[in-house]
Amino acid sequence: MPQSPFRERLASAMDSADSLICVGLDPQPNRTAADEILSFNTRVIEATADLVCAYKPQSAFYEVAGELGWRALRDTIGAIRRVAPHAFVILDAKRNDIGNTAEAYARAAFDWFGADALTVNPYLGGDAVAPFLQRPDRGAFALCRTSNPGAGDLQSLRVGEGEPLYLSVASLARGWAANNHDNLGLVVGATWPDELAQVRARCPDMPILLPGVGAQGGDLEASVAAGVDGVGRGLLVSASRSVIYAGDEEDIRAAARDLRAAANAAKPANISS
């Protein structure tokens, strides 16, 4: 079965840079002034453009800067298009709501900001996720097993016949993707490599966004080994502070280059080509 335009674009981005790395453009308010966000991000993009397959601006760090921040977010995505046209752009905003509210969130992410994908909360169910999946070339990543320490408070609750909720979310998301344009992925943290392996077994072909590498201390090697698909793709290894605040441009580039090399080296030797 041919891949959807969404999946084709994601695979192309990975192949273009020979990379699984997604750089989180998360300008910390105590380190980057609001009127410096765009120049800061552009410096990071220019230093890493040929080394990564995606960028993931976290909306909160732009919202907190008010009007300047909103403008910087849109202009940052424009800078990615100019400097790294191959790269996928994921707006990390964890949005969702019902009906026309979800549609408005989707329009804002895809039309106003120009993102390729948006992180979404699946708790409201399939009808609320569907508005983010109506465009074959755009899509979403649904929270599944998040990287934070308290993730298990809800995500590990036993449901149905006794499986953890995050696995039920993975199964539901697989069905939602199949019923739309095969343009839904999952968010699973690198802090949970065993759970990641379970999710990958449940959803062998779905793309997975992997936060938690770097400052959060996730296990890169174990997560890549557990999370890539059968052709060594399908996993977006996201790192933010450990790359963007590594130092000057050379240091930022070195951090991204080293992370790319480590992720590629961690791919299982027996994956099909």
mmCIF file of C-alpha atoms in Angstrom:
data_model
loop_
_atom_site.group_PDB
_atom_site.id
_atom_site.type_symbol
_atom_site.label_atom_id
_atom_site.label_comp_id
_atom_site.label_asym_id
_atom_site.label_seq_id
_atom_site.Cartn_x
_atom_site.Cartn_y
_atom_site.Cartn_z
ATOM 1 C CA MET A 1 0.000 0.000 0.000
ATOM 2 C CA PRO A 2 1.528 3.391 -0.950
ATOM 3 C CA GLN A 3 2.324 5.802 1.847
ATOM 4 C CA SER A 4 0.229 8.901 2.450
ATOM 5 C CA PRO A 5 1.667 12.304 1.478
ATOM 6 C CA PHE A 6 2.180 12.982 5.198
ATOM 7 C CA ARG A 7 4.197 9.821 5.688
ATOM 8 C CA GLU A 8 6.047 10.322 2.392
ATOM 9 C CA ARG A 9 7.144 13.793 3.441
ATOM 10 C CA LEU A 10 8.286 12.549 6.827
ATOM 11 C CA ALA A 11 10.295 9.694 5.286
ATOM 12 C CA SER A 12 11.805 12.084 2.756
ATOM 13 C CA ALA A 13 12.891 14.452 5.526
ATOM 14 C CA MET A 14 14.629 11.598 7.346
ATOM 15 C CA ASP A 15 16.349 10.386 4.191
ATOM 16 C CA SER A 16 17.432 13.870 3.106
ATOM 17 C CA ALA A 17 19.430 14.432 6.283
ATOM 18 C CA ASP A 18 20.132 10.756 7.048
ATOM 19 C CA SER A 19 18.747 11.634 10.446
ATOM 20 C CA LEU A 20 16.169 10.799 13.081
ATOM 21 C CA ILE A 21 16.834 14.022 14.973
ATOM 22 C CA CYS A 22 14.176 16.619 15.719
ATOM 23 C CA VAL A 23 15.460 19.804 17.354
ATOM 24 C CA GLY A 24 13.091 21.392 19.831
ATOM 25 C CA LEU A 25 13.136 25.155 19.362
ATOM 26 C CA ASP A 26 12.288 26.036 22.952
ATOM 27 C CA PRO A 27 13.713 29.488 23.799
ATOM 28 C CA GLN A 28 13.723 29.691 27.597
ATOM 29 C CA PRO A 29 12.375 33.051 28.862
ATOM 30 C CA ASN A 30 15.205 33.375 31.393
ATOM 31 C CA ARG A 31 17.836 32.864 28.704
ATOM 32 C CA THR A 32 16.429 34.357 25.514
ATOM 33 C CA ALA A 33 14.641 37.715 25.448
ATOM 34 C CA ALA A 34 11.384 37.999 23.530
ATOM 35 C CA ASP A 35 12.859 40.301 20.912
ATOM 36 C CA GLU A 36 15.754 37.891 20.355
ATOM 37 C CA ILE A 37 13.747 34.694 19.815
ATOM 38 C CA LEU A 38 13.771 34.790 16.029
ATOM 39 C CA SER A 39 17.475 35.553 15.716
ATOM 40 C CA PHE A 40 18.280 32.889 18.307
ATOM 41 C CA ASN A 41 16.191 30.264 16.512
ATOM 42 C CA THR A 42 17.579 31.205 13.113
ATOM 43 C CA ARG A 43 21.106 30.710 14.414
ATOM 44 C CA VAL A 44 20.139 27.209 15.630
ATOM 45 C CA ILE A 45 18.434 26.351 12.334
ATOM 46 C CA GLU A 46 21.407 27.501 10.277
ATOM 47 C CA ALA A 47 23.786 25.472 12.444
ATOM 48 C CA THR A 48 21.753 22.247 12.209
ATOM 49 C CA ALA A 49 19.839 22.377 8.909
ATOM 50 C CA ASP A 50 21.664 19.518 7.181
ATOM 51 C CA LEU A 51 21.813 17.343 10.308
ATOM 52 C CA VAL A 52 18.179 17.035 11.346
ATOM 53 C CA CYS A 53 14.901 15.891 9.841
ATOM 54 C CA ALA A 54 12.548 18.067 11.871
ATOM 55 C CA TYR A 55 12.103 21.022 14.169
ATOM 56 C CA LYS A 56 9.609 21.219 17.019
ATOM 57 C CA PRO A 57 8.823 24.651 18.450
ATOM 58 C CA GLN A 58 7.029 24.393 21.795
ATOM 59 C CA SER A 59 4.179 26.886 21.722
ATOM 60 C CA ALA A 60 4.367 27.792 25.416
ATOM 61 C CA PHE A 61 7.758 29.461 25.077
ATOM 62 C CA TYR A 62 6.328 31.766 22.421
ATOM 63 C CA GLU A 63 2.973 32.389 24.067
ATOM 64 C CA VAL A 64 4.690 33.597 27.239
ATOM 65 C CA ALA A 65 6.373 36.333 25.202
ATOM 66 C CA GLY A 66 3.038 37.754 24.099
ATOM 67 C CA GLU A 67 2.637 39.441 20.735
ATOM 68 C CA LEU A 68 6.381 39.309 20.032
ATOM 69 C CA GLY A 69 6.371 35.603 20.765
ATOM 70 C CA TRP A 70 3.454 34.773 18.475
ATOM 71 C CA ARG A 71 5.130 36.658 15.654
ATOM 72 C CA ALA A 72 8.454 34.961 16.381
ATOM 73 C CA LEU A 73 6.809 31.534 16.208
ATOM 74 C CA ARG A 74 5.350 32.193 12.781
ATOM 75 C CA ASP A 75 8.595 33.756 11.541
ATOM 76 C CA THR A 76 10.620 30.859 12.964
ATOM 77 C CA ILE A 77 8.614 28.399 10.868
ATOM 78 C CA GLY A 78 9.228 30.674 7.888
ATOM 79 C CA ALA A 79 12.959 30.552 8.625
ATOM 80 C CA ILE A 80 12.846 26.746 8.675
ATOM 81 C CA ARG A 81 11.193 26.745 5.247
ATOM 82 C CA ARG A 82 13.947 28.989 3.854
ATOM 83 C CA VAL A 83 17.003 27.448 5.515
ATOM 84 C CA ALA A 84 15.974 23.788 5.846
ATOM 85 C CA PRO A 85 13.229 23.224 3.254
ATOM 86 C CA HIS A 86 13.429 19.449 3.650
ATOM 87 C CA ALA A 87 12.647 19.594 7.369
ATOM 88 C CA PHE A 88 9.327 18.629 8.949
ATOM 89 C CA VAL A 89 7.818 21.173 11.367
ATOM 90 C CA ILE A 90 5.894 19.932 14.399
ATOM 91 C CA LEU A 91 4.101 22.535 16.493
ATOM 92 C CA ASP A 92 4.167 21.197 20.046
ATOM 93 C CA ALA A 93 1.003 22.661 21.543
ATOM 94 C CA LYS A 94 -0.892 19.577 22.784
ATOM 95 C CA ARG A 95 -4.195 21.000 21.593
ATOM 96 C CA ASN A 96 -7.655 19.534 21.453
ATOM 97 C CA ASP A 97 -11.312 20.245 22.002
ATOM 98 C CA ILE A 98 -14.587 19.246 20.409
ATOM 99 C CA GLY A 99 -16.046 20.076 17.003
ATOM 100 C CA ASN A 100 -15.377 23.478 15.512
ATOM 101 C CA THR A 101 -12.911 24.358 18.287
ATOM 102 C CA ALA A 102 -10.625 21.519 17.191
ATOM 103 C CA GLU A 103 -11.082 22.653 13.601
ATOM 104 C CA ALA A 104 -9.970 26.152 14.607
ATOM 105 C CA TYR A 105 -6.882 24.753 16.352
ATOM 106 C CA ALA A 106 -6.036 22.829 13.172
ATOM 107 C CA ARG A 107 -6.485 25.861 10.945
ATOM 108 C CA ALA A 108 -4.295 27.963 13.228
ATOM 109 C CA ALA A 109 -1.505 25.378 13.237
ATOM 110 C CA PHE A 110 -1.560 24.562 9.530
ATOM 111 C CA ASP A 111 -2.715 27.807 7.868
ATOM 112 C CA TRP A 112 -1.555 30.613 10.139
ATOM 113 C CA PHE A 113 1.669 29.141 11.501
ATOM 114 C CA GLY A 114 2.368 26.788 8.582
ATOM 115 C CA ALA A 115 3.254 23.693 10.626
ATOM 116 C CA ASP A 116 3.232 20.198 9.154
ATOM 117 C CA ALA A 117 1.957 18.537 12.308
ATOM 118 C CA LEU A 118 0.598 19.341 15.733
ATOM 119 C CA THR A 119 0.769 17.446 18.996
ATOM 120 C CA VAL A 120 -2.731 16.673 20.273
ATOM 121 C CA ASN A 121 -4.380 15.261 23.369
ATOM 122 C CA PRO A 122 -6.379 12.108 22.522
ATOM 123 C CA TYR A 123 -8.427 12.154 25.732
ATOM 124 C CA LEU A 124 -11.490 13.604 23.989
ATOM 125 C CA GLY A 125 -11.669 10.682 21.562
ATOM 126 C CA GLY A 126 -11.601 10.055 17.851
ATOM 127 C CA ASP A 127 -14.121 12.674 16.777
ATOM 128 C CA ALA A 128 -12.006 15.388 18.409
ATOM 129 C CA VAL A 129 -8.774 14.126 16.820
ATOM 130 C CA ALA A 130 -10.347 13.841 13.354
ATOM 131 C CA PRO A 131 -10.235 17.592 12.515
ATOM 132 C CA PHE A 132 -6.439 17.456 12.684
ATOM 133 C CA LEU A 133 -6.352 14.596 10.163
ATOM 134 C CA GLN A 134 -8.425 16.015 7.317
ATOM 135 C CA ARG A 135 -5.480 17.108 5.146
ATOM 136 C CA PRO A 136 -3.460 14.321 3.517
ATOM 137 C CA ASP A 137 -0.194 16.270 3.744
ATOM 138 C CA ARG A 138 -0.599 17.449 7.370
ATOM 139 C CA GLY A 139 -1.222 15.487 10.537
ATOM 140 C CA ALA A 140 -0.858 15.070 14.264
ATOM 141 C CA PHE A 141 0.994 13.230 16.998
ATOM 142 C CA ALA A 142 -1.241 11.995 19.831
ATOM 143 C CA LEU A 143 0.065 11.823 23.384
ATOM 144 C CA CYS A 144 0.496 8.192 24.348
ATOM 145 C CA ARG A 145 3.205 7.594 26.986
ATOM 146 C CA THR A 146 4.649 10.959 27.887
ATOM 147 C CA SER A 147 8.150 11.524 29.239
ATOM 148 C CA ASN A 148 7.312 13.194 32.567
ATOM 149 C CA PRO A 149 7.671 11.350 35.910
ATOM 150 C CA GLY A 150 3.953 11.492 36.671
ATOM 151 C CA ALA A 151 2.901 10.043 33.324
ATOM 152 C CA GLY A 152 1.831 6.781 34.918
ATOM 153 C CA ASP A 153 -0.776 8.434 37.142
ATOM 154 C CA LEU A 154 -3.256 8.061 34.291
ATOM 155 C CA GLN A 155 -1.420 6.456 31.397
ATOM 156 C CA SER A 156 -0.657 3.235 33.303
ATOM 157 C CA LEU A 157 -4.179 2.718 34.628
ATOM 158 C CA ARG A 158 -5.524 -0.706 33.679
ATOM 159 C CA VAL A 159 -8.500 -0.632 31.340
ATOM 160 C CA GLY A 160 -10.543 -3.081 29.310
ATOM 161 C CA GLU A 161 -9.100 -6.538 29.849
ATOM 162 C CA GLY A 162 -6.290 -5.227 32.008
ATOM 163 C CA GLU A 163 -3.884 -3.531 29.615
ATOM 164 C CA PRO A 164 -2.454 -0.103 30.452
ATOM 165 C CA LEU A 165 -4.289 2.900 29.090
ATOM 166 C CA TYR A 166 -1.350 3.991 26.908
ATOM 167 C CA LEU A 167 -1.592 0.766 24.915
ATOM 168 C CA SER A 168 -5.317 1.286 24.435
ATOM 169 C CA VAL A 169 -4.535 4.795 23.187
ATOM 170 C CA ALA A 170 -2.014 3.314 20.754
ATOM 171 C CA SER A 171 -4.615 0.881 19.404
ATOM 172 C CA LEU A 172 -7.249 3.578 19.056
ATOM 173 C CA ALA A 173 -4.790 5.896 17.314
ATOM 174 C CA ARG A 174 -3.898 3.169 14.838
ATOM 175 C CA GLY A 175 -7.558 2.918 13.901
ATOM 176 C CA TRP A 176 -8.010 6.686 13.691
ATOM 177 C CA ALA A 177 -5.021 6.889 11.342
ATOM 178 C CA ALA A 178 -6.408 4.135 9.118
ATOM 179 C CA ASN A 179 -9.786 5.866 8.934
ATOM 180 C CA ASN A 180 -8.248 9.143 7.790
ATOM 181 C CA HIS A 181 -5.089 9.718 5.725
ATOM 182 C CA ASP A 182 -2.574 7.586 7.637
ATOM 183 C CA ASN A 183 -1.368 10.871 9.104
ATOM 184 C CA LEU A 184 -1.405 10.295 12.844
ATOM 185 C CA GLY A 185 1.600 9.434 14.982
ATOM 186 C CA LEU A 186 2.206 8.920 18.688
ATOM 187 C CA VAL A 187 4.226 10.659 21.397
ATOM 188 C CA VAL A 188 6.216 8.268 23.582
ATOM 189 C CA GLY A 189 8.992 9.399 25.922
ATOM 190 C CA ALA A 190 12.576 8.146 25.815
ATOM 191 C CA THR A 191 12.288 7.830 29.588
ATOM 192 C CA TRP A 192 10.180 4.686 29.061
ATOM 193 C CA PRO A 193 12.009 2.415 26.569
ATOM 194 C CA ASP A 194 10.204 -0.744 27.670
ATOM 195 C CA GLU A 195 6.821 0.888 27.146
ATOM 196 C CA LEU A 196 8.061 2.279 23.840
ATOM 197 C CA ALA A 197 8.829 -1.260 22.698
ATOM 198 C CA GLN A 198 5.267 -2.282 23.570
ATOM 199 C CA VAL A 199 3.821 0.642 21.635
ATOM 200 C CA ARG A 200 5.994 -0.120 18.612
ATOM 201 C CA ALA A 201 4.859 -3.754 18.692
ATOM 202 C CA ARG A 202 1.246 -2.598 18.796
ATOM 203 C CA CYS A 203 1.754 -0.009 16.029
ATOM 204 C CA PRO A 204 4.610 -1.266 13.843
ATOM 205 C CA ASP A 205 4.241 1.372 11.110
ATOM 206 C CA MET A 206 3.122 4.514 12.906
ATOM 207 C CA PRO A 207 5.551 7.427 13.317
ATOM 208 C CA ILE A 208 6.593 8.090 16.896
ATOM 209 C CA LEU A 209 7.775 11.398 18.335
ATOM 210 C CA LEU A 210 10.306 10.685 21.085
ATOM 211 C CA PRO A 211 10.845 13.481 23.620
ATOM 212 C CA GLY A 212 12.922 13.044 26.756
ATOM 213 C CA VAL A 213 16.415 12.734 25.281
ATOM 214 C CA GLY A 214 19.034 15.139 26.620
ATOM 215 C CA ALA A 215 18.057 17.248 29.622
ATOM 216 C CA GLN A 216 15.352 14.776 30.722
ATOM 217 C CA GLY A 217 17.834 11.902 30.759
ATOM 218 C CA GLY A 218 16.052 9.466 28.442
ATOM 219 C CA ASP A 219 17.895 6.392 27.186
ATOM 220 C CA LEU A 220 18.761 7.195 23.555
ATOM 221 C CA GLU A 221 20.249 3.829 22.591
ATOM 222 C CA ALA A 222 17.498 1.713 24.126
ATOM 223 C CA SER A 223 14.782 3.984 22.755
ATOM 224 C CA VAL A 224 16.091 3.987 19.198
ATOM 225 C CA ALA A 225 16.504 0.217 19.247
ATOM 226 C CA ALA A 226 12.938 -0.180 20.503
ATOM 227 C CA GLY A 227 11.302 2.607 18.536
ATOM 228 C CA VAL A 228 12.430 2.577 14.909
ATOM 229 C CA ASP A 229 10.228 0.846 12.390
ATOM 230 C CA GLY A 230 11.217 -2.042 10.165
ATOM 231 C CA VAL A 231 13.250 0.134 7.788
ATOM 232 C CA GLY A 232 15.045 2.155 10.450
ATOM 233 C CA ARG A 233 12.778 5.180 10.239
ATOM 234 C CA GLY A 234 9.513 6.114 11.928
ATOM 235 C CA LEU A 235 11.113 7.657 15.024
ATOM 236 C CA LEU A 236 11.701 11.364 15.631
ATOM 237 C CA VAL A 237 14.276 11.746 18.398
ATOM 238 C CA SER A 238 13.596 15.141 19.930
ATOM 239 C CA ALA A 239 16.189 17.123 21.878
ATOM 240 C CA SER A 240 15.873 20.763 22.854
ATOM 241 C CA ARG A 241 18.011 22.383 25.553
ATOM 242 C CA SER A 242 20.929 20.003 25.106
ATOM 243 C CA VAL A 243 21.269 21.220 21.506
ATOM 244 C CA ILE A 244 20.037 24.802 21.346
ATOM 245 C CA TYR A 245 21.947 25.896 24.455
ATOM 246 C CA ALA A 246 25.080 23.887 23.752
ATOM 247 C CA GLY A 247 27.096 27.079 23.130
ATOM 248 C CA ASP A 248 28.028 28.972 19.984
ATOM 249 C CA GLU A 249 27.117 27.880 16.470
ATOM 250 C CA GLU A 250 29.935 25.343 16.312
ATOM 251 C CA ASP A 251 28.894 23.835 19.644
ATOM 252 C CA ILE A 252 25.250 23.653 18.564
ATOM 253 C CA ARG A 253 26.258 21.964 15.334
ATOM 254 C CA ALA A 254 28.484 19.508 17.176
ATOM 255 C CA ALA A 255 25.703 18.609 19.611
ATOM 256 C CA ALA A 256 23.291 17.903 16.744
ATOM 257 C CA ARG A 257 25.916 15.993 14.772
ATOM 258 C CA ASP A 258 26.837 13.826 17.758
ATOM 259 C CA LEU A 259 23.189 13.106 18.526
ATOM 260 C CA ARG A 260 22.518 12.133 14.912
ATOM 261 C CA ALA A 261 25.520 9.800 14.904
ATOM 262 C CA ALA A 262 24.494 8.197 18.199
ATOM 263 C CA ALA A 263 20.911 7.667 17.032
ATOM 264 C CA ASN A 264 21.985 6.153 13.718
ATOM 265 C CA ALA A 265 24.457 3.874 15.492
ATOM 266 C CA ALA A 266 21.713 2.651 17.822
ATOM 267 C CA LYS A 267 19.513 1.312 15.022
ATOM 268 C CA PRO A 268 19.221 -2.475 15.188
ATOM 269 C CA ALA A 269 21.643 -4.217 12.841
ATOM 270 C CA ASN A 270 18.921 -6.529 11.509
ATOM 271 C CA ILE A 271 16.423 -3.952 10.241
ATOM 272 C CA SER A 272 15.302 -4.449 6.667
ATOM 273 C CA SER A 273 16.420 -1.999 3.998
#
